[in-house]
Amino acid sequence: MRRAAVLGGSIAGLLAARVLSDHADEVVVLERDDVAVSGEFGGGQGPRPGVPQGTQMHALLDAGRRRIDHWFPGFSTELVADGAALADTGTDVHSYLDGSLKVLVGGVEMVSATRPFLETHLRRRVLALDNLSQVNGRVQGLAFTGDRVSGVRYAGAAGDDVLSADLVVDATGRASRIAAWLREGGWPEPEMRRVHVDLGYATALFRHPEGPHGVTLAQSLATLPDGRLRLGTLGRVEGDRWIVLVAGYSEDRPGRSMEGFLRRCEEDPAAPFRQLAEDGEPIGEPVTYRHPDNRRRDFHLLDRFPAGLIAVGDTLASFNPIYGQGMSSATMHASCLAACLESGQSLRDPAWSYFKQVRAVVDDAWQTSVLNDLKLPHVTGPRPRGFKVASQLSDLIVKASVTDPVIHRRFLQVAHMLSPAKTLMRPGTLLRAAWAVRKQDTPAADTPLDTAA
């Protein structure tokens, strides 16, 4: 193709641009925030206005890390050299369930860094490509020619303009106006599904405390005596700092005060959070964010769709962020785009093959997130057929992963999007999980005595 236009310079947009650079003479990223070519915003590495959750904790799961390293060799090494942390689940990633440390198993790695740090490094690598450029502007709509999208209308520094393109990629996020753009062009809108979760979380930075802290990343999932579900994550990031997130649902959302933030850390049954509350030195005040709902747009259900248009990232689906799937999902969407382009599909036709491939990625992440969200008592909406059984089996796997290394390794493969969620429902895995839970629930005094007794 001659030119491809990517709407939005987010993680998803930048990765789509990288893939397109192998297939287009020119790739233009249209970004509304005034981000310098160096990849730095406002002269530093602060969060962009267009990423309201940019101040919150982010971790790059192993599936995403591996794919980005494929497109940009040495990317993880570069991040670590500049101060990010690369954590291995076999040594320095500690996961807790109701205060119990899960058995450590290796083979999975994740990057801990702030979102601006990750995005800055990725943008710098993307914009270094010879056939790629970035334009500052706000999208106003799509340009249509016949039965295809032929460009994008935007407001730039010099006024309103039209950027012609053979392919337009919408990476403008969960608030995308793609439905309105399609309606304006006489095309049907994709159905949007929502699951109201009402999640609130707060993130704070701390100076690295003195003393023995043998963990790079810690995750805690705890059910309080009154049934409330609380979540926490902490990790070392660039600048010799720790970033800490605490989360809760509905009326149990954390507030903006450091006093309340530290109290939640003290109440967490996982040791690293209590230790941080005791000897960590806060940097500034906590920053809060609210995630009202999970949402997805089902493009694959449409019976008509224009050629020359696809969607990636949160425009396709936005999940409960506590599971950390967002950035890695974006890398997998970019992989689907690459597969579609490499298959030789004509740009004169709608990208049905892309939407078919990416649906499997969305379905898997949606299942992981929504299955757990629907267990929460405040979450309304119909439960899918077989929900009760699926929920019980999911709980069995999670409980077994605390003590059984094989189950925990398989659980991590799914959590890090390296294996599909359905692999945890294989009969052999479920039988092993049931045996592991039975051993957990058998008191030592009830174990069989030897024959001499």
Short mmCIF file of C-alpha atoms in Angstrom, two decimals:
data_model
loop_
_atom_site.label_atom_id
_atom_site.label_comp_id
_atom_site.label_asym_id
_atom_site.label_seq_id
_atom_site.Cartn_x
_atom_site.Cartn_y
_atom_site.Cartn_z
CA MET A 1 0.00 0.00 0.00
CA ARG A 2 1.10 3.56 -0.48
CA ARG A 3 0.04 5.11 2.82
CA ALA A 4 -1.43 3.77 6.06
CA ALA A 5 -2.83 6.06 8.74
CA VAL A 6 -2.94 5.10 12.42
CA LEU A 7 -5.34 7.07 14.60
CA GLY A 8 -3.78 7.37 18.05
CA GLY A 9 -0.18 7.04 19.23
CA SER A 10 -0.98 4.71 22.12
CA ILE A 11 0.79 1.40 22.74
CA ALA A 12 -1.73 -0.25 20.38
CA GLY A 13 -1.29 2.44 17.74
CA LEU A 14 2.50 2.35 17.86
CA LEU A 15 2.59 -1.44 17.51
CA ALA A 16 0.14 -1.34 14.60
CA ALA A 17 2.37 1.29 12.98
CA ARG A 18 5.39 -0.99 13.38
CA VAL A 19 3.58 -3.83 11.59
CA LEU A 20 2.35 -1.52 8.84
CA SER A 21 5.86 -0.23 8.23
CA ASP A 22 6.66 -3.61 6.64
CA HIS A 23 3.80 -3.26 4.13
CA ALA A 24 3.33 0.44 3.33
CA ASP A 25 5.48 3.01 1.59
CA GLU A 26 4.50 5.50 4.29
CA VAL A 27 2.90 5.19 7.74
CA VAL A 28 1.49 8.27 9.48
CA VAL A 29 0.52 8.22 13.16
CA LEU A 30 -2.09 10.87 13.93
CA GLU A 31 -1.85 11.75 17.63
CA ARG A 32 -3.91 14.41 19.42
CA ASP A 33 -1.39 14.95 22.24
CA ASP A 34 1.57 17.18 21.39
CA VAL A 35 4.21 14.48 21.72
CA ALA A 36 7.67 15.41 20.48
CA VAL A 37 9.44 13.27 17.91
CA SER A 38 11.93 12.24 20.59
CA GLY A 39 9.09 10.36 22.23
CA GLU A 40 8.97 12.65 25.24
CA PHE A 41 5.89 14.55 26.31
CA GLY A 42 6.20 18.01 27.77
CA GLY A 43 9.97 17.73 27.96
CA GLY A 44 9.85 14.77 30.31
CA GLN A 45 8.35 11.36 30.84
CA GLY A 46 5.03 12.33 32.37
CA PRO A 47 1.69 10.79 31.40
CA ARG A 48 -0.05 12.15 28.31
CA PRO A 49 -3.43 13.89 28.71
CA GLY A 50 -4.89 11.34 26.30
CA VAL A 51 -4.00 8.49 28.67
CA PRO A 52 -5.91 9.26 31.90
CA GLN A 53 -4.75 5.97 33.41
CA GLY A 54 -1.12 6.73 32.53
CA THR A 55 -0.26 7.53 36.15
CA GLN A 56 -1.43 4.10 37.30
CA MET A 57 0.68 0.99 37.64
CA HIS A 58 1.44 -0.95 34.46
CA ALA A 59 3.29 -4.22 33.94
CA LEU A 60 4.08 -5.78 30.59
CA LEU A 61 3.07 -9.45 30.58
CA ASP A 62 5.35 -12.03 29.01
CA ALA A 63 3.31 -12.44 25.82
CA GLY A 64 3.55 -8.72 25.12
CA ARG A 65 7.21 -8.54 26.09
CA ARG A 66 8.15 -11.36 23.71
CA ARG A 67 6.25 -9.88 20.77
CA ILE A 68 7.74 -6.42 21.21
CA ASP A 69 11.22 -7.95 21.45
CA HIS A 70 10.49 -9.69 18.14
CA TRP A 71 9.60 -6.42 16.40
CA PHE A 72 12.28 -4.42 18.20
CA PRO A 73 15.19 -6.73 19.08
CA GLY A 74 16.76 -5.84 22.41
CA PHE A 75 13.80 -3.78 23.61
CA SER A 76 13.55 -5.48 27.02
CA THR A 77 17.30 -5.21 27.51
CA GLU A 78 17.12 -1.49 26.70
CA LEU A 79 14.33 -0.97 29.23
CA VAL A 80 16.28 -2.71 31.99
CA ALA A 81 19.46 -0.79 31.14
CA ASP A 82 17.51 2.45 31.59
CA GLY A 83 16.12 1.41 34.96
CA ALA A 84 13.10 -0.84 34.47
CA ALA A 85 12.87 -4.17 36.28
CA LEU A 86 12.67 -7.57 34.56
CA ALA A 87 11.12 -10.01 37.00
CA ASP A 88 11.04 -13.81 36.80
CA THR A 89 8.12 -15.74 38.29
CA GLY A 90 10.55 -18.34 39.61
CA THR A 91 12.42 -15.95 41.87
CA ASP A 92 11.23 -12.40 42.38
CA VAL A 93 7.54 -12.32 41.38
CA HIS A 94 5.50 -13.23 44.45
CA SER A 95 1.77 -13.90 44.13
CA TYR A 96 -0.43 -14.13 47.21
CA LEU A 97 -3.93 -15.55 47.66
CA ASP A 98 -5.47 -14.44 50.97
CA GLY A 99 -1.97 -13.93 52.33
CA SER A 100 -0.59 -17.33 51.25
CA LEU A 101 2.43 -17.14 48.96
CA LYS A 102 1.97 -19.26 45.85
CA VAL A 103 4.65 -21.79 45.02
CA LEU A 104 7.33 -20.22 42.82
CA VAL A 105 7.71 -21.54 39.28
CA GLY A 106 10.00 -20.07 36.63
CA GLY A 107 9.84 -19.61 32.89
CA VAL A 108 7.70 -16.46 32.75
CA GLU A 109 9.10 -12.93 32.81
CA MET A 110 7.45 -9.53 33.00
CA VAL A 111 8.63 -5.93 32.83
CA SER A 112 7.85 -3.52 35.64
CA ALA A 113 8.03 0.17 34.71
CA THR A 114 5.79 3.22 34.61
CA ARG A 115 3.49 3.64 31.61
CA PRO A 116 5.18 6.87 30.39
CA PHE A 117 8.57 5.13 30.56
CA LEU A 118 7.36 2.17 28.48
CA GLU A 119 5.54 4.35 25.96
CA THR A 120 8.45 6.76 25.59
CA HIS A 121 10.87 3.98 24.73
CA LEU A 122 8.43 2.33 22.33
CA ARG A 123 7.63 5.61 20.55
CA ARG A 124 11.31 6.39 20.14
CA ARG A 125 11.91 3.02 18.47
CA VAL A 126 8.82 3.30 16.25
CA LEU A 127 9.52 6.86 15.07
CA ALA A 128 13.08 5.87 14.20
CA LEU A 129 11.71 3.81 11.29
CA ASP A 130 12.48 5.44 7.96
CA ASN A 131 8.97 5.31 6.49
CA LEU A 132 7.11 6.40 9.63
CA SER A 133 6.10 9.88 10.82
CA GLN A 134 3.81 11.46 13.40
CA VAL A 135 1.32 14.28 12.90
CA ASN A 136 -0.30 16.23 15.72
CA GLY A 137 -4.05 16.49 15.18
CA ARG A 138 -7.50 15.59 16.47
CA VAL A 139 -9.59 13.14 14.43
CA GLN A 140 -12.91 14.57 13.24
CA GLY A 141 -14.15 11.70 11.09
CA LEU A 142 -13.44 9.30 8.28
CA ALA A 143 -13.36 10.06 4.56
CA PHE A 144 -15.29 7.59 2.38
CA THR A 145 -14.99 6.87 -1.32
CA GLY A 146 -17.57 4.39 -2.56
CA ASP A 147 -17.55 1.30 -0.35
CA ARG A 148 -14.23 2.01 1.34
CA VAL A 149 -12.52 4.35 3.78
CA SER A 150 -10.11 6.52 1.83
CA GLY A 151 -8.68 8.68 4.60
CA VAL A 152 -9.29 10.60 7.79
CA ARG A 153 -10.52 14.13 8.46
CA TYR A 154 -8.65 15.89 11.24
CA ALA A 155 -7.97 19.28 12.81
CA GLY A 156 -4.26 20.08 12.83
CA ALA A 157 -2.04 23.04 13.55
CA ALA A 158 -2.83 24.55 10.14
CA GLY A 159 -6.58 23.95 10.41
CA ASP A 160 -8.87 21.24 9.09
CA ASP A 161 -7.34 18.78 6.67
CA VAL A 162 -7.80 15.32 5.13
CA LEU A 163 -5.12 12.64 5.28
CA SER A 164 -5.64 10.17 2.44
CA ALA A 165 -4.75 6.54 3.14
CA ASP A 166 -5.14 3.06 1.69
CA LEU A 167 -5.73 1.68 5.19
CA VAL A 168 -6.90 3.44 8.36
CA VAL A 169 -6.32 1.85 11.79
CA ASP A 170 -8.44 3.12 14.68
CA ALA A 171 -6.38 3.00 17.90
CA THR A 172 -8.18 5.84 19.67
CA GLY A 173 -9.18 3.66 22.63
CA ARG A 174 -12.32 2.75 24.56
CA ALA A 175 -13.83 6.20 23.93
CA SER A 176 -13.42 5.84 20.16
CA ARG A 177 -16.12 7.48 18.03
CA ILE A 178 -15.87 4.81 15.36
CA ALA A 179 -19.58 3.98 15.66
CA ALA A 180 -20.52 7.60 14.90
CA TRP A 181 -18.00 7.77 12.06
CA LEU A 182 -19.46 4.65 10.45
CA ARG A 183 -23.03 5.94 10.90
CA GLU A 184 -22.10 9.24 9.25
CA GLY A 185 -20.83 7.28 6.26
CA GLY A 186 -24.01 5.23 5.97
CA TRP A 187 -22.58 2.07 7.52
CA PRO A 188 -23.99 -0.02 10.41
CA GLU A 189 -22.54 0.44 13.89
CA PRO A 190 -20.86 -2.46 15.71
CA GLU A 191 -22.73 -3.71 18.73
CA MET A 192 -21.07 -2.79 22.03
CA ARG A 193 -21.24 -5.14 24.99
CA ARG A 194 -20.67 -3.81 28.50
CA VAL A 195 -20.16 -5.44 31.90
CA HIS A 196 -20.48 -2.94 34.73
CA VAL A 197 -17.72 -3.63 37.30
CA ASP A 198 -17.25 -0.27 39.08
CA LEU A 199 -13.58 -0.82 39.90
CA GLY A 200 -11.59 1.91 41.58
CA TYR A 201 -7.88 1.94 42.20
CA ALA A 202 -5.15 4.21 43.43
CA THR A 203 -1.44 4.24 42.64
CA ALA A 204 1.39 5.81 44.62
CA LEU A 205 5.16 6.03 44.20
CA PHE A 206 7.66 5.29 46.98
CA ARG A 207 11.38 5.64 47.32
CA HIS A 208 13.08 2.28 47.48
CA PRO A 209 13.13 1.37 51.19
CA GLU A 210 16.21 0.21 52.99
CA GLY A 211 16.51 -3.32 54.32
CA PRO A 212 15.84 -6.75 52.80
CA HIS A 213 13.20 -6.61 50.08
CA GLY A 214 13.69 -9.75 48.02
CA VAL A 215 10.79 -9.13 45.64
CA THR A 216 10.61 -7.25 42.35
CA LEU A 217 6.88 -7.65 41.83
CA ALA A 218 4.17 -8.71 44.28
CA GLN A 219 0.50 -9.35 43.63
CA SER A 220 -2.17 -9.87 46.25
CA LEU A 221 -5.77 -11.04 45.97
CA ALA A 222 -7.63 -11.12 49.26
CA THR A 223 -11.22 -11.65 50.37
CA LEU A 224 -12.02 -9.78 53.56
CA PRO A 225 -14.21 -11.34 56.29
CA ASP A 226 -17.19 -9.29 55.11
CA GLY A 227 -16.82 -10.59 51.54
CA ARG A 228 -15.15 -7.57 49.97
CA LEU A 229 -12.51 -8.37 47.35
CA ARG A 230 -9.31 -6.35 47.47
CA LEU A 231 -6.38 -6.36 45.11
CA GLY A 232 -2.89 -4.99 45.29
CA THR A 233 0.22 -4.90 43.13
CA LEU A 234 3.63 -3.43 43.77
CA GLY A 235 6.80 -3.40 41.72
CA ARG A 236 10.19 -1.81 41.32
CA VAL A 237 10.37 0.73 38.51
CA GLU A 238 12.88 3.10 36.97
CA GLY A 239 14.46 5.74 39.19
CA ASP A 240 15.04 3.26 42.05
CA ARG A 241 11.39 3.62 43.06
CA TRP A 242 8.48 1.38 43.87
CA ILE A 243 5.04 1.83 42.35
CA VAL A 244 2.13 0.47 44.35
CA LEU A 245 -1.52 -0.04 43.40
CA VAL A 246 -4.45 -0.84 45.68
CA ALA A 247 -7.91 -1.56 44.31
CA GLY A 248 -11.44 -2.32 45.38
CA TYR A 249 -14.94 -2.47 43.96
CA SER A 250 -18.04 -0.34 44.32
CA GLU A 251 -18.12 1.49 47.67
CA ASP A 252 -14.78 -0.07 48.70
CA ARG A 253 -12.81 2.01 46.19
CA PRO A 254 -9.65 3.62 47.64
CA GLY A 255 -9.49 7.38 48.10
CA ARG A 256 -6.83 9.99 47.41
CA SER A 257 -5.27 10.32 50.88
CA MET A 258 -1.89 8.78 51.66
CA GLU A 259 -3.15 7.90 55.12
CA GLY A 260 -5.94 5.77 53.67
CA PHE A 261 -3.57 4.30 51.08
CA LEU A 262 -1.10 3.14 53.73
CA ARG A 263 -3.95 1.78 55.84
CA ARG A 264 -5.02 -0.47 52.96
CA CYS A 265 -1.45 -1.70 52.61
CA GLU A 266 -1.34 -2.44 56.35
CA GLU A 267 -4.62 -4.39 56.08
CA ASP A 268 -3.37 -6.47 53.17
CA PRO A 269 -2.55 -10.03 54.34
CA ALA A 270 0.45 -10.20 51.95
CA ALA A 271 3.72 -9.40 53.74
CA PRO A 272 5.30 -7.09 51.08
CA PHE A 273 2.44 -4.59 51.35
CA ARG A 274 2.59 -4.46 55.14
CA GLN A 275 6.35 -4.06 54.98
CA LEU A 276 6.05 -1.23 52.48
CA ALA A 277 3.53 0.56 54.71
CA GLU A 278 6.02 0.26 57.56
CA ASP A 279 9.25 1.48 55.97
CA GLY A 280 8.39 2.94 52.54
CA GLU A 281 8.83 6.68 51.94
CA PRO A 282 5.99 8.07 49.79
CA ILE A 283 6.68 10.36 46.83
CA GLY A 284 3.73 12.69 46.45
CA GLU A 285 0.10 11.68 46.91
CA PRO A 286 -1.87 8.73 45.49
CA VAL A 287 -3.59 9.18 42.14
CA THR A 288 -6.97 7.50 41.64
CA TYR A 289 -8.69 6.10 38.58
CA ARG A 290 -12.12 4.56 38.07
CA HIS A 291 -12.96 1.83 35.58
CA PRO A 292 -16.74 1.72 35.29
CA ASP A 293 -17.15 -1.15 32.85
CA ASN A 294 -15.57 -3.68 30.54
CA ARG A 295 -16.60 -3.18 26.94
CA ARG A 296 -16.10 -4.72 23.53
CA ARG A 297 -17.23 -3.89 20.01
CA ASP A 298 -18.25 -6.93 17.98
CA PHE A 299 -17.20 -5.98 14.46
CA HIS A 300 -17.36 -9.61 13.36
CA LEU A 301 -21.16 -9.60 13.77
CA LEU A 302 -21.69 -6.88 11.18
CA ASP A 303 -23.08 -7.86 7.78
CA ARG A 304 -21.54 -4.84 6.03
CA PHE A 305 -18.27 -3.04 6.67
CA PRO A 306 -16.15 -0.68 4.57
CA ALA A 307 -12.83 -1.75 3.14
CA GLY A 308 -9.73 0.11 4.29
CA LEU A 309 -10.59 0.20 8.01
CA ILE A 310 -9.65 -1.89 11.05
CA ALA A 311 -9.61 -1.38 14.82
CA VAL A 312 -7.01 -2.34 17.44
CA GLY A 313 -6.45 -2.03 21.19
CA ASP A 314 -9.17 -0.70 23.46
CA THR A 315 -11.23 0.31 20.45
CA LEU A 316 -11.86 -3.43 20.08
CA ALA A 317 -12.12 -4.34 23.75
CA SER A 318 -11.30 -2.83 27.13
CA PHE A 319 -11.02 -5.24 30.04
CA ASN A 320 -10.78 -4.99 33.81
CA PRO A 321 -7.27 -3.47 34.09
CA ILE A 322 -6.45 -5.37 37.27
CA TYR A 323 -5.55 -8.40 35.12
CA GLY A 324 -2.95 -6.41 33.15
CA GLN A 325 -4.11 -7.64 29.74
CA GLY A 326 -4.30 -4.31 27.91
CA MET A 327 -0.80 -3.84 26.52
CA SER A 328 -0.28 -7.53 25.73
CA SER A 329 -3.67 -7.70 24.00
CA ALA A 330 -2.51 -4.79 21.84
CA THR A 331 0.58 -6.72 20.77
CA MET A 332 -1.60 -9.69 19.81
CA HIS A 333 -3.91 -7.44 17.79
CA ALA A 334 -0.84 -6.20 15.93
CA SER A 335 0.17 -9.83 15.29
CA CYS A 336 -3.27 -10.49 13.79
CA LEU A 337 -2.85 -7.43 11.58
CA ALA A 338 0.54 -8.74 10.44
CA ALA A 339 -0.93 -12.16 9.62
CA CYS A 340 -3.76 -10.54 7.65
CA LEU A 341 -1.39 -8.39 5.60
CA GLU A 342 1.03 -11.26 5.00
CA SER A 343 -1.84 -13.45 3.74
CA GLY A 344 -2.15 -11.14 0.74
CA GLN A 345 -5.73 -10.05 1.42
CA SER A 346 -6.76 -7.31 -0.94
CA LEU A 347 -7.25 -3.85 0.55
CA ARG A 348 -10.22 -3.50 -1.78
CA ASP A 349 -12.18 -5.88 0.45
CA PRO A 350 -13.36 -5.51 4.07
CA ALA A 351 -10.87 -6.96 6.57
CA TRP A 352 -13.10 -9.85 7.63
CA SER A 353 -10.15 -12.23 8.02
CA TYR A 354 -8.52 -9.81 10.47
CA PHE A 355 -11.68 -9.43 12.55
CA LYS A 356 -12.08 -13.22 12.61
CA GLN A 357 -8.53 -13.73 13.89
CA VAL A 358 -8.64 -10.94 16.43
CA ARG A 359 -11.99 -12.15 17.76
CA ALA A 360 -10.24 -15.22 19.19
CA VAL A 361 -7.79 -12.96 21.04
CA VAL A 362 -10.59 -10.79 22.40
CA ASP A 363 -12.73 -13.79 23.36
CA ASP A 364 -9.92 -15.30 25.39
CA ALA A 365 -9.06 -12.14 27.31
CA TRP A 366 -12.77 -11.35 27.76
CA GLN A 367 -13.36 -14.80 29.24
CA THR A 368 -10.49 -14.42 31.71
CA SER A 369 -11.66 -11.01 32.89
CA VAL A 370 -15.43 -11.23 32.75
CA LEU A 371 -15.71 -14.72 34.27
CA ASN A 372 -14.05 -13.38 37.40
CA ASP A 373 -15.93 -10.07 37.36
CA LEU A 374 -19.32 -11.82 37.18
CA LYS A 375 -18.54 -13.55 40.48
CA LEU A 376 -18.73 -10.20 42.27
CA PRO A 377 -22.08 -9.68 44.01
CA HIS A 378 -22.46 -6.07 42.85
CA VAL A 379 -21.95 -6.92 39.17
CA THR A 380 -25.29 -7.07 37.39
CA GLY A 381 -26.16 -8.57 34.06
CA PRO A 382 -26.96 -12.04 32.78
CA ARG A 383 -24.57 -14.84 33.58
CA PRO A 384 -23.75 -16.98 30.54
CA ARG A 385 -24.91 -20.53 30.29
CA GLY A 386 -22.73 -22.81 32.42
CA PHE A 387 -21.42 -19.88 34.44
CA LYS A 388 -21.81 -21.57 37.83
CA VAL A 389 -19.80 -24.64 36.80
CA ALA A 390 -17.15 -22.56 35.01
CA SER A 391 -16.83 -20.34 38.07
CA GLN A 392 -16.35 -23.31 40.40
CA LEU A 393 -13.72 -24.84 38.13
CA SER A 394 -11.91 -21.51 37.88
CA ASP A 395 -11.86 -21.21 41.68
CA LEU A 396 -10.48 -24.76 41.88
CA ILE A 397 -7.58 -23.89 39.55
CA VAL A 398 -6.74 -20.70 41.47
CA LYS A 399 -6.75 -22.47 44.82
CA ALA A 400 -4.64 -25.36 43.51
CA SER A 401 -2.09 -22.93 42.07
CA VAL A 402 -1.09 -21.92 45.59
CA THR A 403 0.64 -25.23 46.31
CA ASP A 404 0.93 -27.21 43.06
CA PRO A 405 3.81 -26.05 40.82
CA VAL A 406 2.40 -27.69 37.68
CA ILE A 407 -0.99 -26.03 38.08
CA HIS A 408 0.63 -22.70 38.92
CA ARG A 409 2.82 -22.85 35.82
CA ARG A 410 -0.21 -23.56 33.62
CA PHE A 411 -2.11 -20.78 35.38
CA LEU A 412 0.74 -18.33 34.69
CA GLN A 413 0.85 -19.33 31.03
CA VAL A 414 -2.78 -18.29 30.72
CA ALA A 415 -2.48 -15.19 32.93
CA HIS A 416 0.42 -13.96 30.77
CA MET A 417 -1.52 -14.71 27.56
CA LEU A 418 0.96 -17.34 26.42
CA SER A 419 -1.72 -20.06 26.35
CA PRO A 420 -5.48 -19.84 25.76
CA ALA A 421 -7.75 -19.95 28.81
CA LYS A 422 -9.38 -23.20 27.67
CA THR A 423 -6.16 -25.12 28.41
CA LEU A 424 -6.97 -24.84 32.13
CA MET A 425 -10.20 -26.80 31.55
CA ARG A 426 -8.47 -29.91 30.24
CA PRO A 427 -9.48 -33.02 32.20
CA GLY A 428 -5.94 -33.81 33.31
CA THR A 429 -5.42 -30.29 34.65
CA LEU A 430 -8.75 -30.31 36.52
CA LEU A 431 -8.05 -33.72 38.06
CA ARG A 432 -4.63 -32.61 39.23
CA ALA A 433 -6.11 -29.39 40.64
CA ALA A 434 -8.79 -31.33 42.52
CA TRP A 435 -6.12 -33.58 44.05
CA ALA A 436 -4.00 -30.57 45.05
CA VAL A 437 -6.96 -28.89 46.76
CA ARG A 438 -7.89 -32.12 48.52
CA LYS A 439 -4.38 -32.32 49.97
CA GLN A 440 -4.65 -28.69 51.11
CA ASP A 441 -7.95 -29.40 52.86
CA THR A 442 -6.79 -32.60 54.58
CA PRO A 443 -5.59 -31.82 58.13
CA ALA A 444 -2.27 -33.37 59.08
CA ALA A 445 -3.95 -35.31 61.88
CA ASP A 446 -6.25 -37.03 59.38
CA THR A 447 -3.43 -38.40 57.18
CA PRO A 448 -3.12 -42.21 57.17
CA LEU A 449 -0.97 -43.61 59.95
CA ASP A 450 1.75 -46.15 59.26
CA THR A 451 0.97 -49.82 59.91
CA ALA A 452 3.14 -49.92 63.03
CA ALA A 453 0.75 -47.53 64.75
#
